[in-house]
Short mmCIF file of C-alpha atoms in Angstrom, two decimals:
data_model
loop_
_atom_site.label_atom_id
_atom_site.label_comp_id
_atom_site.label_asym_id
_atom_site.label_seq_id
_atom_site.Cartn_x
_atom_site.Cartn_y
_atom_site.Cartn_z
CA MET A 1016 13.92 2.93 16.41
CA GLN A 1017 13.38 -0.82 14.90
CA LEU A 1018 11.38 -1.41 12.17
CA ILE A 1019 10.43 -5.02 10.94
CA ASP A 1020 9.53 -5.27 6.83
CA ILE A 1021 7.31 -8.07 7.12
CA GLY A 1022 7.23 -8.54 2.99
CA VAL A 1023 10.17 -8.24 0.92
CA ASN A 1024 10.89 -10.03 -2.44
CA LEU A 1025 14.40 -10.67 -2.04
CA THR A 1026 14.52 -13.12 -4.66
CA ASN A 1027 13.43 -11.05 -7.20
CA PRO A 1028 16.00 -11.07 -10.15
CA CYS A 1029 16.59 -7.41 -9.74
CA PHE A 1030 18.55 -8.12 -6.61
CA ALA A 1031 20.77 -10.75 -8.03
CA ASP A 1032 24.31 -9.99 -6.78
CA LYS A 1033 23.01 -7.00 -4.68
CA HIS A 1034 21.54 -8.70 -1.69
CA GLN A 1035 24.13 -8.03 0.79
CA ALA A 1036 24.15 -4.17 -0.17
CA VAL A 1037 20.65 -4.02 0.00
CA LEU A 1038 20.34 -5.48 3.51
CA ASP A 1039 23.25 -3.26 4.68
CA ARG A 1040 21.14 -0.25 3.60
CA ALA A 1041 18.24 -1.76 5.20
CA TYR A 1042 20.13 -2.01 8.55
CA ALA A 1043 21.54 1.02 8.35
CA ALA A 1044 17.82 2.63 8.17
CA GLY A 1045 16.68 0.90 11.13
CA VAL A 1046 15.05 -2.22 9.56
CA CYS A 1047 16.41 -4.73 11.69
CA GLN A 1048 14.25 -7.84 10.46
CA LEU A 1049 12.92 -8.82 7.56
CA VAL A 1050 10.51 -11.60 6.20
CA LEU A 1051 11.29 -12.68 2.66
CA THR A 1052 8.05 -13.44 0.80
CA GLY A 1053 7.89 -17.21 -0.81
CA THR A 1054 5.46 -16.81 -4.05
CA SER A 1055 6.13 -20.42 -5.47
CA VAL A 1056 7.59 -23.59 -4.28
CA GLU A 1057 10.92 -22.72 -6.15
CA GLY A 1058 10.92 -19.19 -4.89
CA SER A 1059 10.23 -20.34 -1.22
CA GLU A 1060 13.02 -22.52 -1.45
CA GLN A 1061 15.34 -19.70 -2.71
CA ALA A 1062 14.07 -17.07 -0.03
CA LEU A 1063 15.05 -19.93 2.77
CA GLU A 1064 18.38 -20.34 0.99
CA LEU A 1065 18.98 -16.45 1.07
CA CYS A 1066 18.31 -16.47 4.86
CA ARG A 1067 20.71 -19.21 5.43
CA GLN A 1068 23.26 -17.60 3.28
CA LEU A 1069 23.01 -13.97 4.68
CA ASP A 1070 22.07 -14.56 8.42
CA GLU A 1071 24.00 -16.81 9.95
CA THR A 1072 22.87 -15.81 13.36
CA ALA A 1073 19.30 -16.80 12.48
CA GLN A 1074 18.13 -13.65 13.90
CA ARG A 1075 17.29 -10.96 11.26
CA LEU A 1076 16.12 -12.78 8.23
CA PHE A 1077 12.91 -15.01 7.92
CA ALA A 1078 10.80 -16.37 5.07
CA THR A 1079 7.40 -17.55 4.31
CA ALA A 1080 6.34 -20.53 1.88
CA GLY A 1081 3.78 -20.53 -0.29
CA ILE A 1082 2.24 -20.25 -4.14
CA HIS A 1083 0.85 -16.82 -5.07
CA PRO A 1084 -2.72 -16.66 -6.75
CA HIS A 1085 -1.08 -15.76 -9.98
CA SER A 1086 0.56 -19.07 -10.00
CA ALA A 1087 -2.15 -21.24 -8.33
CA SER A 1088 -2.35 -23.35 -11.80
CA ASP A 1089 1.32 -24.41 -10.98
CA TRP A 1090 -0.31 -26.45 -8.06
CA ASN A 1091 0.30 -30.13 -8.71
CA ALA A 1092 0.67 -33.47 -6.62
CA ASP A 1093 3.84 -32.58 -5.23
CA SER A 1094 3.01 -28.91 -4.09
CA ASP A 1095 1.65 -29.88 -0.60
CA ARG A 1096 4.38 -32.00 0.32
CA GLN A 1097 6.99 -29.58 -0.83
CA LEU A 1098 5.41 -26.54 1.17
CA ARG A 1099 5.03 -28.81 4.45
CA SER A 1100 8.97 -29.77 4.20
CA LEU A 1101 9.47 -25.82 3.58
CA LEU A 1102 7.10 -24.74 6.62
CA LYS A 1103 8.77 -27.17 9.12
CA GLU A 1104 12.05 -25.16 8.90
CA PRO A 1105 12.91 -23.03 11.74
CA ASN A 1106 13.74 -19.85 9.53
CA VAL A 1107 10.36 -20.27 7.61
CA VAL A 1108 7.66 -18.22 9.73
CA ALA A 1109 4.40 -18.09 7.86
CA VAL A 1110 2.31 -19.89 5.18
CA GLY A 1111 2.11 -17.88 1.87
CA GLU A 1112 2.16 -15.57 -0.04
CA CYS A 1113 -1.36 -17.09 -0.86
CA GLY A 1114 -4.88 -15.68 -1.82
CA LEU A 1115 -6.95 -14.61 -4.35
CA ASP A 1116 -6.45 -12.04 -7.25
CA PHE A 1117 -9.60 -11.24 -9.37
CA ASN A 1118 -7.94 -8.34 -10.80
CA ARG A 1119 -5.59 -10.21 -13.34
CA ASP A 1120 -7.00 -13.54 -13.29
CA PHE A 1121 -3.65 -15.17 -14.13
CA SER A 1122 -5.16 -18.29 -12.79
CA PRO A 1123 -8.89 -19.58 -12.99
CA ARG A 1124 -10.70 -18.53 -10.01
CA PRO A 1125 -12.03 -21.70 -8.91
CA GLN A 1126 -8.21 -22.90 -8.96
CA GLN A 1127 -7.16 -19.99 -6.84
CA GLU A 1128 -9.99 -20.72 -4.41
CA LYS A 1129 -8.59 -24.41 -4.28
CA VAL A 1130 -5.36 -23.61 -3.63
CA LEU A 1131 -5.87 -21.15 -0.86
CA GLU A 1132 -7.98 -23.49 0.67
CA GLU A 1133 -4.86 -25.77 0.79
CA HIS A 1134 -2.85 -23.37 2.18
CA LEU A 1135 -5.19 -22.60 5.00
CA ALA A 1136 -5.42 -26.19 5.89
CA MET A 1137 -1.74 -26.48 6.13
CA ALA A 1138 -1.71 -23.50 8.27
CA VAL A 1139 -4.42 -24.68 10.53
CA GLU A 1140 -2.52 -28.20 10.89
CA LEU A 1141 0.72 -26.83 11.67
CA GLN A 1142 -0.79 -23.71 13.72
CA MET A 1143 1.48 -21.01 11.38
CA PRO A 1144 0.09 -17.46 10.60
CA VAL A 1145 -0.90 -16.95 6.88
CA PHE A 1146 0.50 -14.17 4.60
CA LEU A 1147 -2.43 -13.38 2.47
CA HIS A 1148 -2.90 -11.52 -1.08
CA GLU A 1149 -5.75 -10.16 -2.06
CA ARG A 1150 -6.97 -7.68 -5.02
CA ASP A 1151 -10.58 -7.31 -6.18
CA ALA A 1152 -11.67 -10.46 -4.20
CA SER A 1153 -12.36 -9.32 -0.39
CA GLN A 1154 -15.67 -10.40 -0.35
CA ARG A 1155 -14.79 -13.90 -1.59
CA LEU A 1156 -11.80 -14.02 0.55
CA LEU A 1157 -13.93 -13.44 3.67
CA GLU A 1158 -16.14 -16.36 2.77
CA ILE A 1159 -13.42 -18.73 2.78
CA LEU A 1160 -11.57 -17.45 5.36
CA ARG A 1161 -14.67 -17.62 7.77
CA ASP A 1162 -14.37 -21.33 7.59
CA TYR A 1163 -10.87 -21.53 8.99
CA ARG A 1164 -10.25 -18.42 11.17
CA ASP A 1165 -11.25 -20.07 14.66
CA GLN A 1166 -8.52 -22.49 13.99
CA LEU A 1167 -5.90 -20.09 12.52
CA PRO A 1168 -3.31 -18.71 14.94
CA ALA A 1169 -3.29 -15.25 12.83
CA ALA A 1170 -3.39 -13.96 9.17
CA VAL A 1171 -2.41 -10.87 7.74
CA VAL A 1172 -3.71 -9.25 4.66
CA HIS A 1173 -0.73 -8.01 3.08
CA CYS A 1174 -0.30 -4.82 1.02
CA PHE A 1175 -3.81 -3.82 1.80
CA THR A 1176 -5.17 -1.36 -0.79
CA GLY A 1177 -8.97 -1.63 -0.37
CA GLU A 1178 -11.74 0.38 0.74
CA LYS A 1179 -13.54 0.91 4.12
CA LYS A 1180 -15.76 -2.08 3.86
CA ALA A 1181 -13.13 -4.62 3.25
CA LEU A 1182 -11.03 -3.15 6.07
CA PHE A 1183 -13.60 -3.34 8.48
CA SER A 1184 -14.63 -6.91 7.62
CA TYR A 1185 -11.13 -8.12 7.91
CA LEU A 1186 -10.62 -6.43 11.37
CA ASP A 1187 -13.95 -8.15 12.49
CA LEU A 1188 -12.21 -11.33 11.39
CA ASP A 1189 -9.58 -10.04 13.85
CA LEU A 1190 -7.09 -10.33 10.90
CA HIS A 1191 -3.98 -8.05 10.62
CA ILE A 1192 -3.03 -5.54 8.11
CA GLY A 1193 0.11 -4.71 6.13
CA ILE A 1194 0.71 -1.26 4.62
CA THR A 1195 3.03 -0.33 2.01
CA GLY A 1196 4.19 2.17 0.03
CA TRP A 1197 0.79 2.44 -1.83
CA ILE A 1198 -0.29 5.03 0.73
CA CYS A 1199 2.34 7.16 -0.48
CA ASP A 1200 0.72 7.49 -3.91
CA GLU A 1201 -0.85 10.58 -4.66
CA ARG A 1202 -2.78 8.94 -7.67
CA ARG A 1203 -4.34 5.91 -6.11
CA GLY A 1204 -3.41 5.70 -2.32
CA THR A 1205 -5.07 8.64 -0.58
CA HIS A 1206 -8.32 6.83 0.39
CA LEU A 1207 -6.05 4.86 2.71
CA HIS A 1208 -5.04 8.25 4.72
CA PRO A 1209 -8.35 8.29 6.67
CA LEU A 1210 -8.42 4.43 7.03
CA VAL A 1211 -4.89 3.98 8.75
CA LYS A 1212 -5.84 5.04 11.84
CA GLU A 1213 -8.81 2.65 12.14
CA ILE A 1214 -6.21 0.25 12.35
CA LYS A 1215 -5.84 -0.87 16.02
CA ARG A 1216 -2.60 -1.15 17.69
CA GLY A 1217 -1.71 -4.77 17.74
CA ARG A 1218 -3.25 -5.23 14.17
CA LEU A 1219 -1.23 -2.93 12.14
CA MET A 1220 2.16 -3.94 10.21
CA LEU A 1221 4.54 -2.31 7.79
CA GLU A 1222 6.09 -3.48 4.57
CA SER A 1223 8.14 -2.45 1.75
CA ASP A 1224 7.21 -5.12 -0.89
CA ALA A 1225 10.36 -4.40 -2.35
CA PRO A 1226 11.49 -4.31 -5.43
CA TYR A 1227 7.54 -2.94 -6.14
CA LEU A 1228 5.86 0.18 -4.85
CA LEU A 1229 8.62 2.66 -4.20
CA PRO A 1230 7.02 5.48 -2.48
CA ARG A 1231 6.18 8.12 -4.73
CA SER A 1232 6.52 10.63 -1.84
CA LEU A 1233 10.26 9.36 -1.30
CA ARG A 1234 13.02 12.51 -1.91
CA PRO A 1235 15.31 11.73 -3.49
CA LYS A 1236 14.31 9.18 -5.45
CA PRO A 1237 16.44 6.29 -6.75
CA LYS A 1238 17.33 6.69 -10.17
CA ASN A 1239 16.80 3.05 -10.80
CA GLY A 1240 13.41 3.30 -9.63
CA ARG A 1241 13.52 0.12 -7.64
CA ASN A 1242 12.11 0.03 -3.84
CA GLU A 1243 14.24 -1.29 -1.10
CA PRO A 1244 13.69 -2.24 2.30
CA ALA A 1245 15.64 0.74 3.56
CA TYR A 1246 12.86 2.85 2.43
CA LEU A 1247 10.36 1.28 4.69
CA THR A 1248 11.05 4.57 6.93
CA GLU A 1249 8.89 6.58 4.21
CA VAL A 1250 5.84 4.26 4.74
CA LEU A 1251 6.57 4.72 8.54
CA ARG A 1252 6.69 8.59 7.87
CA GLU A 1253 3.38 8.70 5.78
CA VAL A 1254 1.27 6.14 8.31
CA ALA A 1255 2.50 7.97 11.52
CA LEU A 1256 1.15 11.48 9.74
CA HIS A 1257 -2.18 10.07 9.23
CA ARG A 1258 -2.79 8.06 12.48
CA GLY A 1259 -1.51 11.10 14.69
CA GLU A 1260 1.25 9.56 16.00
CA SER A 1261 5.07 9.98 16.25
CA GLU A 1262 7.03 7.89 14.06
CA GLU A 1263 8.62 6.35 17.38
CA GLU A 1264 5.25 5.41 18.55
CA LEU A 1265 4.30 3.82 15.33
CA ALA A 1266 7.82 2.08 15.04
CA ALA A 1267 7.38 0.56 18.35
CA HIS A 1268 3.88 -0.89 18.38
CA SER A 1269 4.10 -2.07 14.57
CA THR A 1270 7.34 -3.64 15.32
CA ALA A 1271 6.13 -5.39 18.56
CA CYS A 1272 3.21 -6.54 16.45
CA ALA A 1273 5.10 -8.11 13.59
CA ARG A 1274 7.44 -9.76 16.19
CA ALA A 1275 4.62 -11.38 17.78
CA PHE A 1276 2.78 -12.32 14.82
CA TYR A 1277 5.77 -14.26 13.33
CA GLY A 1278 7.33 -15.18 16.49
CA LEU A 1279 10.46 -13.32 15.78
CA PRO A 1280 13.32 -13.01 18.42
CA THR A 1281 14.26 -9.61 19.65
CA VAL A 1282 17.44 -8.06 18.28
CA ASP A 1283 19.62 -5.60 19.62
#
């Protein structure tokens, strides 16, 4: 089986000096390609540099470039120029992480909306897919996306944790859905169990969001409590269970979906 992790925060400080070991464990587990998430201009630059340093073949590691809604207040006159420059790099395969977070409101909501629209405009101009973040903001995100959707090649709501109404609304807009270890959390993720089978093939992708969201069903658990891309197999197991598919079936179609979404090469 081959898996693609569509969202891993490999630039997180907890992975410092451990990058190659983390990747080696991922490859050994069948995670053949990874997309490193950019959440700020600096973080996007770091993600790109990791791709260059750790993947000389340019076949396994890729990155996104964007500004997370938590950091929307950091947007300035140079942000557009800097992100556009990054998005022209061959290893950078999507605009984002961008979106709306009305749960924590670390940046004012009007600023979050402005910065999201800046990202969407770039994606339309450059004809690149978008990696979206949403928390407690599905209705507003949908309202903004509708003005751009016909011109966007593709967009994924990453780490989907919402309810049925939000999921169906995203699918009605022909968006992709990313599922993480949230579905493995017996305290807050069980509502996803009946929902994942509603996501048709060709719209479902898997992600670790490491080092966050360690699957709580994982046995044995790592002593450091840190999630890694190698544990994507646990997300695969849980999603396959609730879709009524074999792990091999789910791996095949979710990997094909991710490869098509990001335009990634095939690997042996």
